[in-house]
Amino acid sequence: AQKITQTQPGMFVQEKEAVTLDCTYDTSDPSYGLFWYKQPSSGEMIFLIYQGSYDQQNATEGRYSLNFQKARKSANLVISASQLGDSAMYFCAMREISGSARQLTFGSGTQLTVLP
Amino acid sequence: EPEVTQTPSHQVTQMGQEVILRCVPISNHLYFYWYRQILGQKVEFLVSFYNNEISEKSEIFDDQFSVERPDGSNFTLKIRSTKLEDSAMYFCASRGQKMREGYTFGSGTRLTVV
């Protein structure tokens, strides 16, 4: 069963604007972690932000924030003030703590293009 | 900042040959992983390694694959008899005790089987 769904294969945003990348997940494990990774064209995987299922507040890291809606099982990434260097593939990932998917499981990714 | 180092960055091999992909995880990390990404597709889990043994493996990780931690620093993935469909980017990753610090990925080895 698909655990992580990213419904936007591609997104465009104007430089300096904010953009939201969608991610929904499926789990019956009450304890899990959600991650976002950035993959530039050079290929490396860069960790951006983490949200634990029991965290009381939405995670923020600089220009990245995670809009975590537990009841809806969504963990959207918000990038504020987009920069040209933000153009990349973005992957949402989840790890269950005690469920069957204790390895990091990735969505199919969203290709973000920042326009000048 | 500590990083995961992978070598080689690119490898081309003949079908049927054995390849060994090498990784040096972050020194104080305890959990090690191999993932692969076929061009343009999602990142797929292969295997996790903890306390000198495999803790989980996926369906992809069949008898052609093996992992080793031969010494205190290296972590290797061996593909015994490569197939064309093994062509992919292979990522090594490691993490410490705190999951919120994330999994640190290496820059990958692009394997091309011809």
mmCIF file of C-alpha atoms in Angstrom:
data_model
loop_
_atom_site.group_PDB
_atom_site.id
_atom_site.type_symbol
_atom_site.label_atom_id
_atom_site.label_comp_id
_atom_site.label_asym_id
_atom_site.label_seq_id
_atom_site.Cartn_x
_atom_site.Cartn_y
_atom_site.Cartn_z
ATOM 1 C CA ALA A 1 0.000 0.000 0.000
ATOM 2 C CA GLN A 2 1.183 3.483 -0.822
ATOM 3 C CA LYS A 3 2.405 5.030 2.391
ATOM 4 C CA ILE A 4 3.433 8.474 1.147
ATOM 5 C CA THR A 5 1.643 10.400 -1.573
ATOM 6 C CA GLN A 6 2.904 13.502 -3.303
ATOM 7 C CA THR A 7 0.281 14.553 -5.824
ATOM 8 C CA GLN A 8 2.204 17.373 -7.490
ATOM 9 C CA PRO A 9 4.775 16.016 -9.960
ATOM 10 C CA GLY A 10 5.834 19.571 -10.801
ATOM 11 C CA MET A 11 5.375 23.033 -9.319
ATOM 12 C CA PHE A 12 6.409 26.500 -10.414
ATOM 13 C CA VAL A 13 6.855 29.499 -8.159
ATOM 14 C CA GLN A 14 8.031 33.032 -8.714
ATOM 15 C CA GLU A 15 11.217 34.039 -6.946
ATOM 16 C CA LYS A 16 10.545 35.572 -3.504
ATOM 17 C CA GLU A 17 7.083 34.018 -3.317
ATOM 18 C CA ALA A 18 6.061 31.242 -0.918
ATOM 19 C CA VAL A 19 5.206 27.767 -2.144
ATOM 20 C CA THR A 20 3.528 24.766 -0.540
ATOM 21 C CA LEU A 21 4.452 21.224 -1.508
ATOM 22 C CA ASP A 22 1.823 18.661 -0.589
ATOM 23 C CA CYS A 23 2.371 15.373 1.183
ATOM 24 C CA THR A 24 -0.154 12.945 2.608
ATOM 25 C CA TYR A 25 0.673 9.733 4.388
ATOM 26 C CA ASP A 26 -0.975 6.594 5.574
ATOM 27 C CA THR A 27 -0.186 4.807 8.800
ATOM 28 C CA SER A 28 -1.925 3.126 11.687
ATOM 29 C CA ASP A 29 1.120 3.523 13.888
ATOM 30 C CA PRO A 30 0.514 6.338 16.395
ATOM 31 C CA SER A 31 4.230 7.028 16.582
ATOM 32 C CA TYR A 32 6.046 8.087 13.427
ATOM 33 C CA GLY A 33 8.349 10.686 11.979
ATOM 34 C CA LEU A 34 7.962 12.741 8.829
ATOM 35 C CA PHE A 35 10.879 14.104 6.844
ATOM 36 C CA TRP A 36 11.441 16.342 3.853
ATOM 37 C CA TYR A 37 14.474 16.028 1.621
ATOM 38 C CA LYS A 38 15.732 18.184 -1.234
ATOM 39 C CA GLN A 39 17.459 16.635 -4.229
ATOM 40 C CA PRO A 40 19.126 19.190 -6.528
ATOM 41 C CA SER A 41 20.109 18.267 -10.063
ATOM 42 C CA SER A 42 23.528 17.234 -8.737
ATOM 43 C CA GLY A 43 21.776 14.272 -7.118
ATOM 44 C CA GLU A 44 22.562 14.430 -3.419
ATOM 45 C CA MET A 45 19.798 14.096 -0.813
ATOM 46 C CA ILE A 46 19.690 16.995 1.608
ATOM 47 C CA PHE A 47 17.703 16.720 4.834
ATOM 48 C CA LEU A 48 15.482 19.759 5.362
ATOM 49 C CA ILE A 49 13.059 19.270 8.229
ATOM 50 C CA TYR A 50 11.545 16.722 10.599
ATOM 51 C CA GLN A 51 8.173 16.454 12.314
ATOM 52 C CA GLY A 52 7.409 13.884 14.989
ATOM 53 C CA SER A 53 3.853 12.629 15.329
ATOM 54 C CA TYR A 54 3.721 13.727 18.958
ATOM 55 C CA ASP A 55 5.297 17.119 18.423
ATOM 56 C CA GLN A 56 2.972 19.815 19.684
ATOM 57 C CA GLN A 57 4.197 22.473 17.296
ATOM 58 C CA ASN A 58 4.793 22.524 13.583
ATOM 59 C CA ALA A 59 8.459 22.220 12.714
ATOM 60 C CA THR A 60 10.365 25.173 11.297
ATOM 61 C CA GLU A 61 13.904 25.427 9.956
ATOM 62 C CA GLY A 62 14.796 28.793 8.519
ATOM 63 C CA ARG A 63 12.696 29.335 5.391
ATOM 64 C CA TYR A 64 11.202 25.851 5.665
ATOM 65 C CA SER A 65 8.159 25.058 7.731
ATOM 66 C CA LEU A 66 6.005 22.009 7.932
ATOM 67 C CA ASN A 67 2.229 22.365 7.976
ATOM 68 C CA PHE A 68 1.384 19.258 9.967
ATOM 69 C CA GLN A 69 -2.282 18.310 10.092
ATOM 70 C CA LYS A 70 -2.396 15.036 11.951
ATOM 71 C CA ALA A 71 -6.104 14.330 11.563
ATOM 72 C CA ARG A 72 -5.843 14.800 7.810
ATOM 73 C CA LYS A 73 -2.551 12.878 7.705
ATOM 74 C CA SER A 74 -0.859 15.626 5.797
ATOM 75 C CA ALA A 75 2.600 17.124 6.190
ATOM 76 C CA ASN A 76 2.982 19.878 3.642
ATOM 77 C CA LEU A 77 6.290 21.682 3.219
ATOM 78 C CA VAL A 78 6.131 25.457 2.994
ATOM 79 C CA ILE A 79 9.094 27.312 1.525
ATOM 80 C CA SER A 80 8.949 31.025 2.143
ATOM 81 C CA ALA A 81 10.682 33.651 0.004
ATOM 82 C CA SER A 82 11.699 31.204 -2.723
ATOM 83 C CA GLN A 83 15.168 31.506 -4.201
ATOM 84 C CA LEU A 84 16.500 30.270 -7.522
ATOM 85 C CA GLY A 85 18.611 27.758 -5.617
ATOM 86 C CA ASP A 86 15.445 26.145 -4.284
ATOM 87 C CA SER A 87 14.814 24.624 -7.709
ATOM 88 C CA ALA A 88 15.090 20.903 -7.052
ATOM 89 C CA MET A 89 13.166 17.698 -6.479
ATOM 90 C CA TYR A 90 11.558 17.532 -3.044
ATOM 91 C CA PHE A 91 10.743 14.259 -1.347
ATOM 92 C CA CYS A 92 8.479 13.650 1.604
ATOM 93 C CA ALA A 93 9.321 10.569 3.671
ATOM 94 C CA MET A 94 7.975 8.765 6.703
ATOM 95 C CA ARG A 95 9.294 6.335 9.237
ATOM 96 C CA GLU A 96 7.003 4.387 11.509
ATOM 97 C CA ILE A 97 8.362 3.704 14.973
ATOM 98 C CA SER A 98 6.700 0.370 15.670
ATOM 99 C CA GLY A 99 4.766 -0.414 12.513
ATOM 100 C CA SER A 100 5.840 -2.437 9.508
ATOM 101 C CA ALA A 101 7.540 0.467 7.716
ATOM 102 C CA ARG A 102 10.357 1.166 10.126
ATOM 103 C CA GLN A 103 12.606 2.099 7.272
ATOM 104 C CA LEU A 104 12.381 5.538 5.729
ATOM 105 C CA THR A 105 9.765 5.380 2.961
ATOM 106 C CA PHE A 106 9.710 8.057 0.287
ATOM 107 C CA GLY A 107 7.026 9.628 -1.830
ATOM 108 C CA SER A 108 7.432 10.059 -5.570
ATOM 109 C CA GLY A 109 8.647 13.633 -5.253
ATOM 110 C CA THR A 110 7.723 17.091 -6.518
ATOM 111 C CA GLN A 111 9.946 18.928 -8.976
ATOM 112 C CA LEU A 112 9.998 22.579 -7.944
ATOM 113 C CA THR A 113 11.105 25.243 -10.391
ATOM 114 C CA VAL A 114 11.680 28.774 -9.144
ATOM 115 C CA LEU A 115 11.209 31.360 -11.863
ATOM 116 C CA PRO A 116 13.218 34.625 -11.913
ATOM 117 C CA GLU B 1 29.644 19.397 9.189
ATOM 118 C CA PRO B 2 29.949 15.584 9.337
ATOM 119 C CA GLU B 3 29.133 13.819 6.118
ATOM 120 C CA VAL B 4 28.601 10.376 4.660
ATOM 121 C CA THR B 5 31.197 9.570 2.023
ATOM 122 C CA GLN B 6 30.517 7.246 -0.888
ATOM 123 C CA THR B 7 32.936 5.854 -3.436
ATOM 124 C CA PRO B 8 33.084 5.638 -6.343
ATOM 125 C CA SER B 9 30.802 8.415 -7.554
ATOM 126 C CA HIS B 10 30.313 6.599 -10.856
ATOM 127 C CA GLN B 11 30.805 2.981 -11.824
ATOM 128 C CA VAL B 12 30.232 1.276 -15.131
ATOM 129 C CA THR B 13 30.233 -2.505 -15.099
ATOM 130 C CA GLN B 14 29.507 -5.376 -17.427
ATOM 131 C CA MET B 15 26.367 -7.397 -16.819
ATOM 132 C CA GLY B 16 27.168 -10.399 -14.660
ATOM 133 C CA GLN B 17 30.107 -8.752 -12.925
ATOM 134 C CA GLU B 18 30.348 -8.171 -9.203
ATOM 135 C CA VAL B 19 30.458 -4.633 -7.841
ATOM 136 C CA ILE B 20 31.193 -3.282 -4.399
ATOM 137 C CA LEU B 21 29.903 0.117 -3.424
ATOM 138 C CA ARG B 22 31.607 1.722 -0.484
ATOM 139 C CA CYS B 23 30.409 4.078 2.193
ATOM 140 C CA VAL B 24 31.910 5.731 5.228
ATOM 141 C CA PRO B 25 29.043 6.696 7.550
ATOM 142 C CA ILE B 26 29.245 9.437 10.143
ATOM 143 C CA SER B 27 31.478 8.160 12.897
ATOM 144 C CA ASN B 28 29.102 8.313 15.861
ATOM 145 C CA HIS B 29 26.070 7.051 13.957
ATOM 146 C CA LEU B 30 24.721 3.615 14.768
ATOM 147 C CA TYR B 31 22.214 2.917 12.013
ATOM 148 C CA PHE B 32 23.214 2.406 8.415
ATOM 149 C CA TYR B 33 21.171 2.094 5.259
ATOM 150 C CA TRP B 34 21.350 1.537 1.546
ATOM 151 C CA TYR B 35 18.774 3.043 -0.796
ATOM 152 C CA ARG B 36 18.591 3.143 -4.542
ATOM 153 C CA GLN B 37 16.976 5.481 -7.037
ATOM 154 C CA ILE B 38 16.385 4.376 -10.597
ATOM 155 C CA LEU B 39 16.618 7.399 -12.861
ATOM 156 C CA GLY B 40 13.596 9.654 -12.481
ATOM 157 C CA GLN B 41 11.904 7.397 -9.973
ATOM 158 C CA LYS B 42 11.395 7.355 -6.244
ATOM 159 C CA VAL B 43 14.002 6.491 -3.671
ATOM 160 C CA GLU B 44 13.654 2.839 -2.624
ATOM 161 C CA PHE B 45 14.822 1.196 0.583
ATOM 162 C CA LEU B 46 17.179 -1.742 0.220
ATOM 163 C CA VAL B 47 18.534 -2.642 3.643
ATOM 164 C CA SER B 48 19.165 -1.361 7.149
ATOM 165 C CA PHE B 49 22.068 -2.409 9.351
ATOM 166 C CA TYR B 50 22.473 -2.078 13.084
ATOM 167 C CA ASN B 51 24.763 -3.678 15.615
ATOM 168 C CA ASN B 52 26.653 -5.523 12.903
ATOM 169 C CA GLU B 53 23.682 -7.238 11.396
ATOM 170 C CA ILE B 54 20.857 -6.625 8.963
ATOM 171 C CA SER B 55 17.820 -5.294 10.789
ATOM 172 C CA GLU B 56 15.473 -4.986 7.813
ATOM 173 C CA LYS B 57 15.586 -5.612 4.108
ATOM 174 C CA SER B 58 13.227 -5.019 1.222
ATOM 175 C CA GLU B 59 12.052 -7.392 -1.503
ATOM 176 C CA ILE B 60 14.626 -5.813 -3.794
ATOM 177 C CA PHE B 61 17.441 -6.992 -1.524
ATOM 178 C CA ASP B 62 17.611 -10.548 -2.780
ATOM 179 C CA ASP B 63 20.443 -13.073 -2.697
ATOM 180 C CA GLN B 64 22.411 -11.023 -5.232
ATOM 181 C CA PHE B 65 22.927 -8.336 -2.619
ATOM 182 C CA SER B 66 24.955 -8.364 0.556
ATOM 183 C CA VAL B 67 26.198 -5.783 3.034
ATOM 184 C CA GLU B 68 29.208 -5.732 5.278
ATOM 185 C CA ARG B 69 30.818 -3.541 7.842
ATOM 186 C CA PRO B 70 34.319 -4.945 7.537
ATOM 187 C CA ASP B 71 35.891 -2.524 9.991
ATOM 188 C CA GLY B 72 34.846 0.301 12.268
ATOM 189 C CA SER B 73 34.333 2.810 9.513
ATOM 190 C CA ASN B 74 33.359 1.273 6.173
ATOM 191 C CA PHE B 75 29.951 -0.025 5.128
ATOM 192 C CA THR B 76 29.752 -1.827 1.800
ATOM 193 C CA LEU B 77 27.055 -3.019 -0.574
ATOM 194 C CA LYS B 78 27.979 -5.894 -2.861
ATOM 195 C CA ILE B 79 26.003 -6.900 -5.909
ATOM 196 C CA ARG B 80 27.193 -10.352 -6.889
ATOM 197 C CA SER B 81 26.089 -10.648 -10.497
ATOM 198 C CA THR B 82 24.833 -7.367 -11.854
ATOM 199 C CA LYS B 83 21.819 -7.126 -14.144
ATOM 200 C CA LEU B 84 20.830 -4.304 -16.464
ATOM 201 C CA GLU B 85 17.995 -3.372 -14.095
ATOM 202 C CA ASP B 86 20.493 -2.781 -11.281
ATOM 203 C CA SER B 87 21.479 0.446 -13.027
ATOM 204 C CA ALA B 88 20.570 3.178 -10.555
ATOM 205 C CA MET B 89 21.916 5.713 -8.097
ATOM 206 C CA TYR B 90 22.789 3.967 -4.848
ATOM 207 C CA PHE B 91 22.698 6.013 -1.680
ATOM 208 C CA CYS B 92 24.219 5.146 1.641
ATOM 209 C CA ALA B 93 22.697 6.821 4.692
ATOM 210 C CA SER B 94 23.345 6.846 8.398
ATOM 211 C CA ARG B 95 21.648 8.260 11.434
ATOM 212 C CA GLY B 96 22.238 8.707 15.116
ATOM 213 C CA GLN B 97 19.929 8.074 18.026
ATOM 214 C CA LYS B 98 17.821 11.184 17.513
ATOM 215 C CA MET B 99 15.516 10.705 14.559
ATOM 216 C CA ARG B 100 14.746 14.425 14.396
ATOM 217 C CA GLU B 101 18.313 15.019 13.282
ATOM 218 C CA GLY B 102 17.408 13.151 10.134
ATOM 219 C CA TYR B 103 19.090 10.536 8.052
ATOM 220 C CA THR B 104 22.290 11.803 6.478
ATOM 221 C CA PHE B 105 22.724 10.624 2.914
ATOM 222 C CA GLY B 106 25.912 10.320 0.950
ATOM 223 C CA SER B 107 26.178 11.874 -2.486
ATOM 224 C CA GLY B 108 25.523 8.522 -4.111
ATOM 225 C CA THR B 109 27.163 6.105 -6.528
ATOM 226 C CA ARG B 110 25.745 6.090 -10.029
ATOM 227 C CA LEU B 111 25.946 2.481 -11.202
ATOM 228 C CA THR B 112 25.550 1.738 -14.895
ATOM 229 C CA VAL B 113 25.331 -1.890 -15.971
ATOM 230 C CA VAL B 114 26.051 -2.455 -19.667
#
